[in-house]
Short mmCIF file of C-alpha atoms in Angstrom, two decimals:
data_model
loop_
_atom_site.label_atom_id
_atom_site.label_comp_id
_atom_site.label_asym_id
_atom_site.label_seq_id
_atom_site.Cartn_x
_atom_site.Cartn_y
_atom_site.Cartn_z
CA UNK I 159 -8.02 92.15 49.93
CA UNK I 160 -8.32 94.66 47.05
CA UNK I 161 -4.72 93.69 46.14
CA UNK I 162 -5.74 90.11 45.57
CA UNK I 163 -8.79 91.10 43.50
CA UNK I 164 -6.97 93.41 41.26
CA UNK I 165 -4.74 90.58 39.58
CA UNK I 166 -7.99 88.72 39.16
CA UNK I 167 -9.70 91.50 37.48
CA UNK I 168 -6.90 92.13 35.10
CA UNK I 169 -6.86 88.53 34.25
CA UNK I 170 -10.64 88.36 33.77
CA UNK I 171 -10.39 91.50 31.48
CA UNK I 172 -7.66 90.03 29.22
CA UNK I 173 -9.60 86.51 29.06
CA UNK I 174 -12.80 88.39 28.09
CA UNK I 175 -10.98 90.52 25.57
CA UNK I 176 -9.43 87.36 24.09
CA UNK I 177 -12.69 85.39 23.92
CA UNK I 178 -14.41 88.62 22.25
CA UNK I 179 -11.60 88.83 19.82
CA UNK I 180 -12.13 85.18 18.83
CA UNK I 181 -15.87 85.52 18.28
CA UNK I 182 -15.87 86.67 14.71
CA UNK I 183 -13.36 83.75 13.80
CA UNK I 184 -15.62 81.31 15.54
CA UNK I 185 -18.65 82.55 13.78
CA UNK I 186 -16.82 82.30 10.41
CA UNK I 187 -15.78 78.86 11.28
CA UNK I 188 -19.49 77.65 11.91
CA UNK I 189 -20.78 79.51 8.87
CA UNK I 190 -18.20 77.91 6.62
CA UNK I 191 -18.99 74.25 8.24
CA UNK I 192 -22.74 75.03 7.98
CA UNK I 193 -22.45 76.07 4.33
CA UNK I 194 -20.33 73.06 3.44
CA UNK I 195 -22.73 70.79 4.94
CA UNK I 196 -25.65 72.21 2.81
CA UNK I 197 -23.70 70.86 -0.13
CA UNK I 198 -24.35 67.26 1.05
CA UNK I 199 -28.13 68.06 1.12
CA UNK I 200 -30.60 67.69 -1.60
CA UNK I 201 -32.34 71.04 -2.05
CA UNK I 202 -34.69 71.98 -4.92
CA UNK I 203 -34.34 75.65 -6.10
CA UNK I 204 -37.66 77.27 -5.15
CA UNK I 205 -38.27 81.00 -4.88
CA UNK I 206 -41.91 80.71 -4.11
CA UNK I 207 -43.10 83.33 -1.49
CA UNK I 208 -43.82 81.35 1.55
CA UNK I 209 -45.23 82.11 4.91
CA UNK I 210 -42.97 81.10 7.63
CA UNK I 211 -42.61 81.50 11.39
CA UNK I 212 -41.06 84.54 12.99
CA UNK I 213 -38.44 84.64 14.40
CA UNK I 214 -36.48 81.50 13.52
CA UNK I 215 -38.74 80.72 10.45
CA UNK I 216 -37.38 78.79 7.40
CA UNK I 217 -38.67 77.38 4.37
CA UNK I 218 -38.70 73.43 4.08
CA UNK I 219 -35.23 72.22 4.34
CA UNK I 220 -35.54 70.61 0.89
CA UNK I 221 -36.29 73.94 -0.77
CA UNK I 222 -34.37 77.19 -0.91
CA UNK I 223 -32.66 79.86 -3.03
CA UNK I 224 -29.07 81.50 -2.64
CA UNK I 225 -29.88 83.49 0.29
CA UNK I 226 -31.10 80.36 2.13
CA UNK I 227 -27.64 79.04 2.13
CA UNK I 228 -26.58 82.24 3.89
CA UNK I 229 -29.46 82.35 6.28
CA UNK I 230 -29.11 78.65 7.34
CA UNK I 231 -25.34 78.97 7.70
CA UNK I 232 -25.66 81.96 10.01
CA UNK I 233 -28.59 80.35 11.96
CA UNK I 234 -26.13 77.54 12.83
CA UNK I 235 -23.88 80.14 14.22
CA UNK I 236 -26.75 81.61 16.51
CA UNK I 237 -27.39 84.52 14.11
CA UNK I 238 -31.07 84.82 12.87
CA UNK I 239 -30.84 87.00 9.73
CA UNK I 240 -34.78 86.72 9.49
CA UNK I 241 -35.06 88.56 12.87
CA UNK I 242 -31.96 90.78 12.44
CA UNK I 243 -33.05 92.18 8.79
CA UNK I 244 -36.59 92.69 10.01
CA UNK I 245 -35.53 94.66 13.00
CA UNK I 246 -33.33 96.75 11.03
CA UNK I 247 -35.91 97.29 8.41
CA UNK I 248 -38.39 98.42 11.02
CA UNK I 249 -36.01 100.98 12.26
CA UNK I 250 -34.93 102.06 8.97
CA UNK I 251 -37.22 101.06 6.10
CA UNK I 252 -36.46 103.97 3.97
CA UNK I 253 -32.82 102.98 3.75
CA UNK I 254 -33.87 99.46 2.08
CA UNK I 255 -34.36 99.07 -1.76
CA UNK I 256 -37.77 99.66 -3.03
CA UNK I 257 -37.73 97.26 -5.70
CA UNK I 258 -40.71 95.11 -4.64
CA UNK I 259 -43.21 97.96 -3.99
CA UNK I 260 -43.70 97.37 -0.44
CA UNK I 261 -44.77 99.71 2.19
CA UNK I 262 -43.65 97.97 5.26
CA UNK I 263 -41.26 95.16 6.20
CA UNK I 264 -42.32 91.46 5.63
CA UNK I 265 -40.79 88.68 7.84
CA UNK I 266 -41.60 86.13 5.32
CA UNK I 267 -39.49 87.37 2.59
CA UNK I 268 -37.31 90.40 3.40
CA UNK I 269 -34.21 88.43 4.52
CA UNK I 270 -34.41 86.19 1.50
CA UNK I 271 -33.73 89.05 -0.98
CA UNK I 272 -30.09 89.61 -1.91
CA UNK I 273 -30.50 93.44 -2.09
CA UNK I 274 -31.72 93.55 1.36
CA UNK I 275 -29.06 91.40 2.81
CA UNK I 276 -26.48 93.75 1.05
CA UNK I 277 -28.24 96.77 2.67
CA UNK I 278 -28.14 95.12 6.08
CA UNK I 279 -24.59 94.00 5.96
CA UNK I 280 -23.47 97.46 4.78
CA UNK I 281 -25.48 99.13 7.52
CA UNK I 282 -23.83 96.99 10.10
CA UNK I 283 -20.45 98.04 8.77
CA UNK I 284 -19.47 94.83 7.29
CA UNK I 285 -19.02 95.88 3.58
CA UNK I 286 -15.44 95.58 2.33
CA UNK I 287 -13.99 97.14 -0.86
CA UNK I 288 -14.83 94.99 -3.95
CA UNK I 289 -11.80 93.68 -5.68
CA UNK I 290 -10.75 91.02 -7.91
CA UNK I 291 -7.49 90.33 -5.90
CA UNK I 292 -8.03 86.78 -4.34
CA UNK I 293 -5.94 87.76 -1.42
CA UNK I 294 -8.59 90.06 -0.02
CA UNK I 295 -11.16 87.37 0.30
CA UNK I 296 -11.21 85.36 3.45
CA UNK I 297 -13.08 82.21 4.40
CA UNK I 298 -16.39 83.03 5.89
CA UNK I 299 -16.71 86.20 3.59
CA UNK I 300 -19.93 86.72 1.85
CA UNK I 301 -19.86 87.55 -1.92
CA UNK I 302 -22.72 89.17 -3.95
CA UNK I 303 -22.97 89.20 -7.74
CA UNK I 304 -25.04 90.34 -10.58
CA UNK I 305 -25.51 87.37 -12.91
CA UNK I 306 -25.29 87.96 -16.57
CA UNK I 307 -28.99 88.09 -16.61
CA UNK I 308 -28.84 91.01 -13.95
CA UNK I 309 -30.29 88.99 -11.32
CA UNK I 310 -28.56 89.45 -7.81
CA UNK I 311 -26.88 86.40 -6.27
CA UNK I 312 -25.06 85.52 -2.99
CA UNK I 313 -22.63 82.82 -1.77
CA UNK I 314 -20.43 82.04 1.19
CA UNK I 315 -16.63 82.07 0.62
CA UNK I 316 -15.05 78.83 2.06
CA UNK I 317 -11.50 77.73 2.96
CA UNK I 318 -11.41 75.23 0.04
CA UNK I 319 -9.45 76.39 -2.96
CA UNK I 320 -9.47 76.37 -6.60
CA UNK I 321 -7.44 73.56 -8.39
CA UNK I 322 -4.85 76.12 -9.09
CA UNK I 323 -4.79 77.26 -5.34
CA UNK I 324 -5.46 80.88 -6.36
CA UNK I 325 -8.95 81.43 -5.19
CA UNK I 326 -11.27 80.37 -2.43
CA UNK I 327 -14.19 78.45 -3.53
CA UNK I 328 -17.89 79.41 -2.89
CA UNK I 329 -21.07 77.55 -1.63
CA UNK I 330 -23.96 79.02 -3.42
CA UNK I 331 -27.36 77.95 -4.85
CA UNK I 332 -27.94 78.98 -8.36
CA UNK I 333 -30.39 76.47 -9.30
CA UNK I 334 -29.07 72.80 -8.52
CA UNK I 335 -29.14 73.24 -4.75
CA UNK I 336 -26.12 74.28 -2.57
CA UNK I 337 -22.96 73.72 -4.51
CA UNK I 338 -19.14 74.22 -3.88
CA UNK I 339 -17.65 75.84 -6.92
CA UNK I 340 -14.81 77.94 -8.24
CA UNK I 341 -16.99 81.01 -8.97
CA UNK I 342 -15.77 83.82 -7.04
CA UNK I 343 -14.94 86.02 -10.06
CA UNK I 344 -17.45 84.21 -12.43
CA UNK I 345 -19.87 87.16 -12.51
CA UNK I 346 -19.77 90.92 -11.68
CA UNK I 347 -19.01 91.26 -8.06
CA UNK I 348 -21.33 93.75 -6.46
CA UNK I 349 -20.42 93.16 -2.81
CA UNK I 350 -17.96 91.78 -0.29
CA UNK I 351 -18.99 91.37 3.34
CA UNK I 352 -17.28 90.08 6.41
CA UNK I 353 -20.05 89.76 9.04
CA UNK I 354 -20.28 90.00 11.87
#
């Protein structure tokens, strides 16, 4: 009997390993598709502090900022960045930026701040070297920038490419709602993340 079970156990282990190995690709595909879908929605850029539910909270669907593109895309993949960032901040608040003068985490806004997302992704081991080599960027990656004004910004790298075929395009919201644009190297790149 144990001889019959052993091959099944091996087959199950191989299948489980295969499924686990595909998970990041599957998440990336969902994130890409969800980001692209947002470009077909009308969203007014609105950075207003808003009280939202926790977990799973969101500002109204017709409102948002750059981080909301990322948050909504990952939520479609079953990852609630509001919850994940909040829980990590509760465990390690001192590791997060002190830009806003807060003394404790705030579930309404923390996940909607680019520097907090950057810290979270780095703490989760998702940070990659920052380069201007287009070949190092893959669909589903996240890019952060400092705009010329010094404001941090974030976008989702997708599988569509620039007209010259040299760079992936990015879905981001810089003020006109989620847009698909050739902006990967338009500003100073401050972060490159492949999450999860």
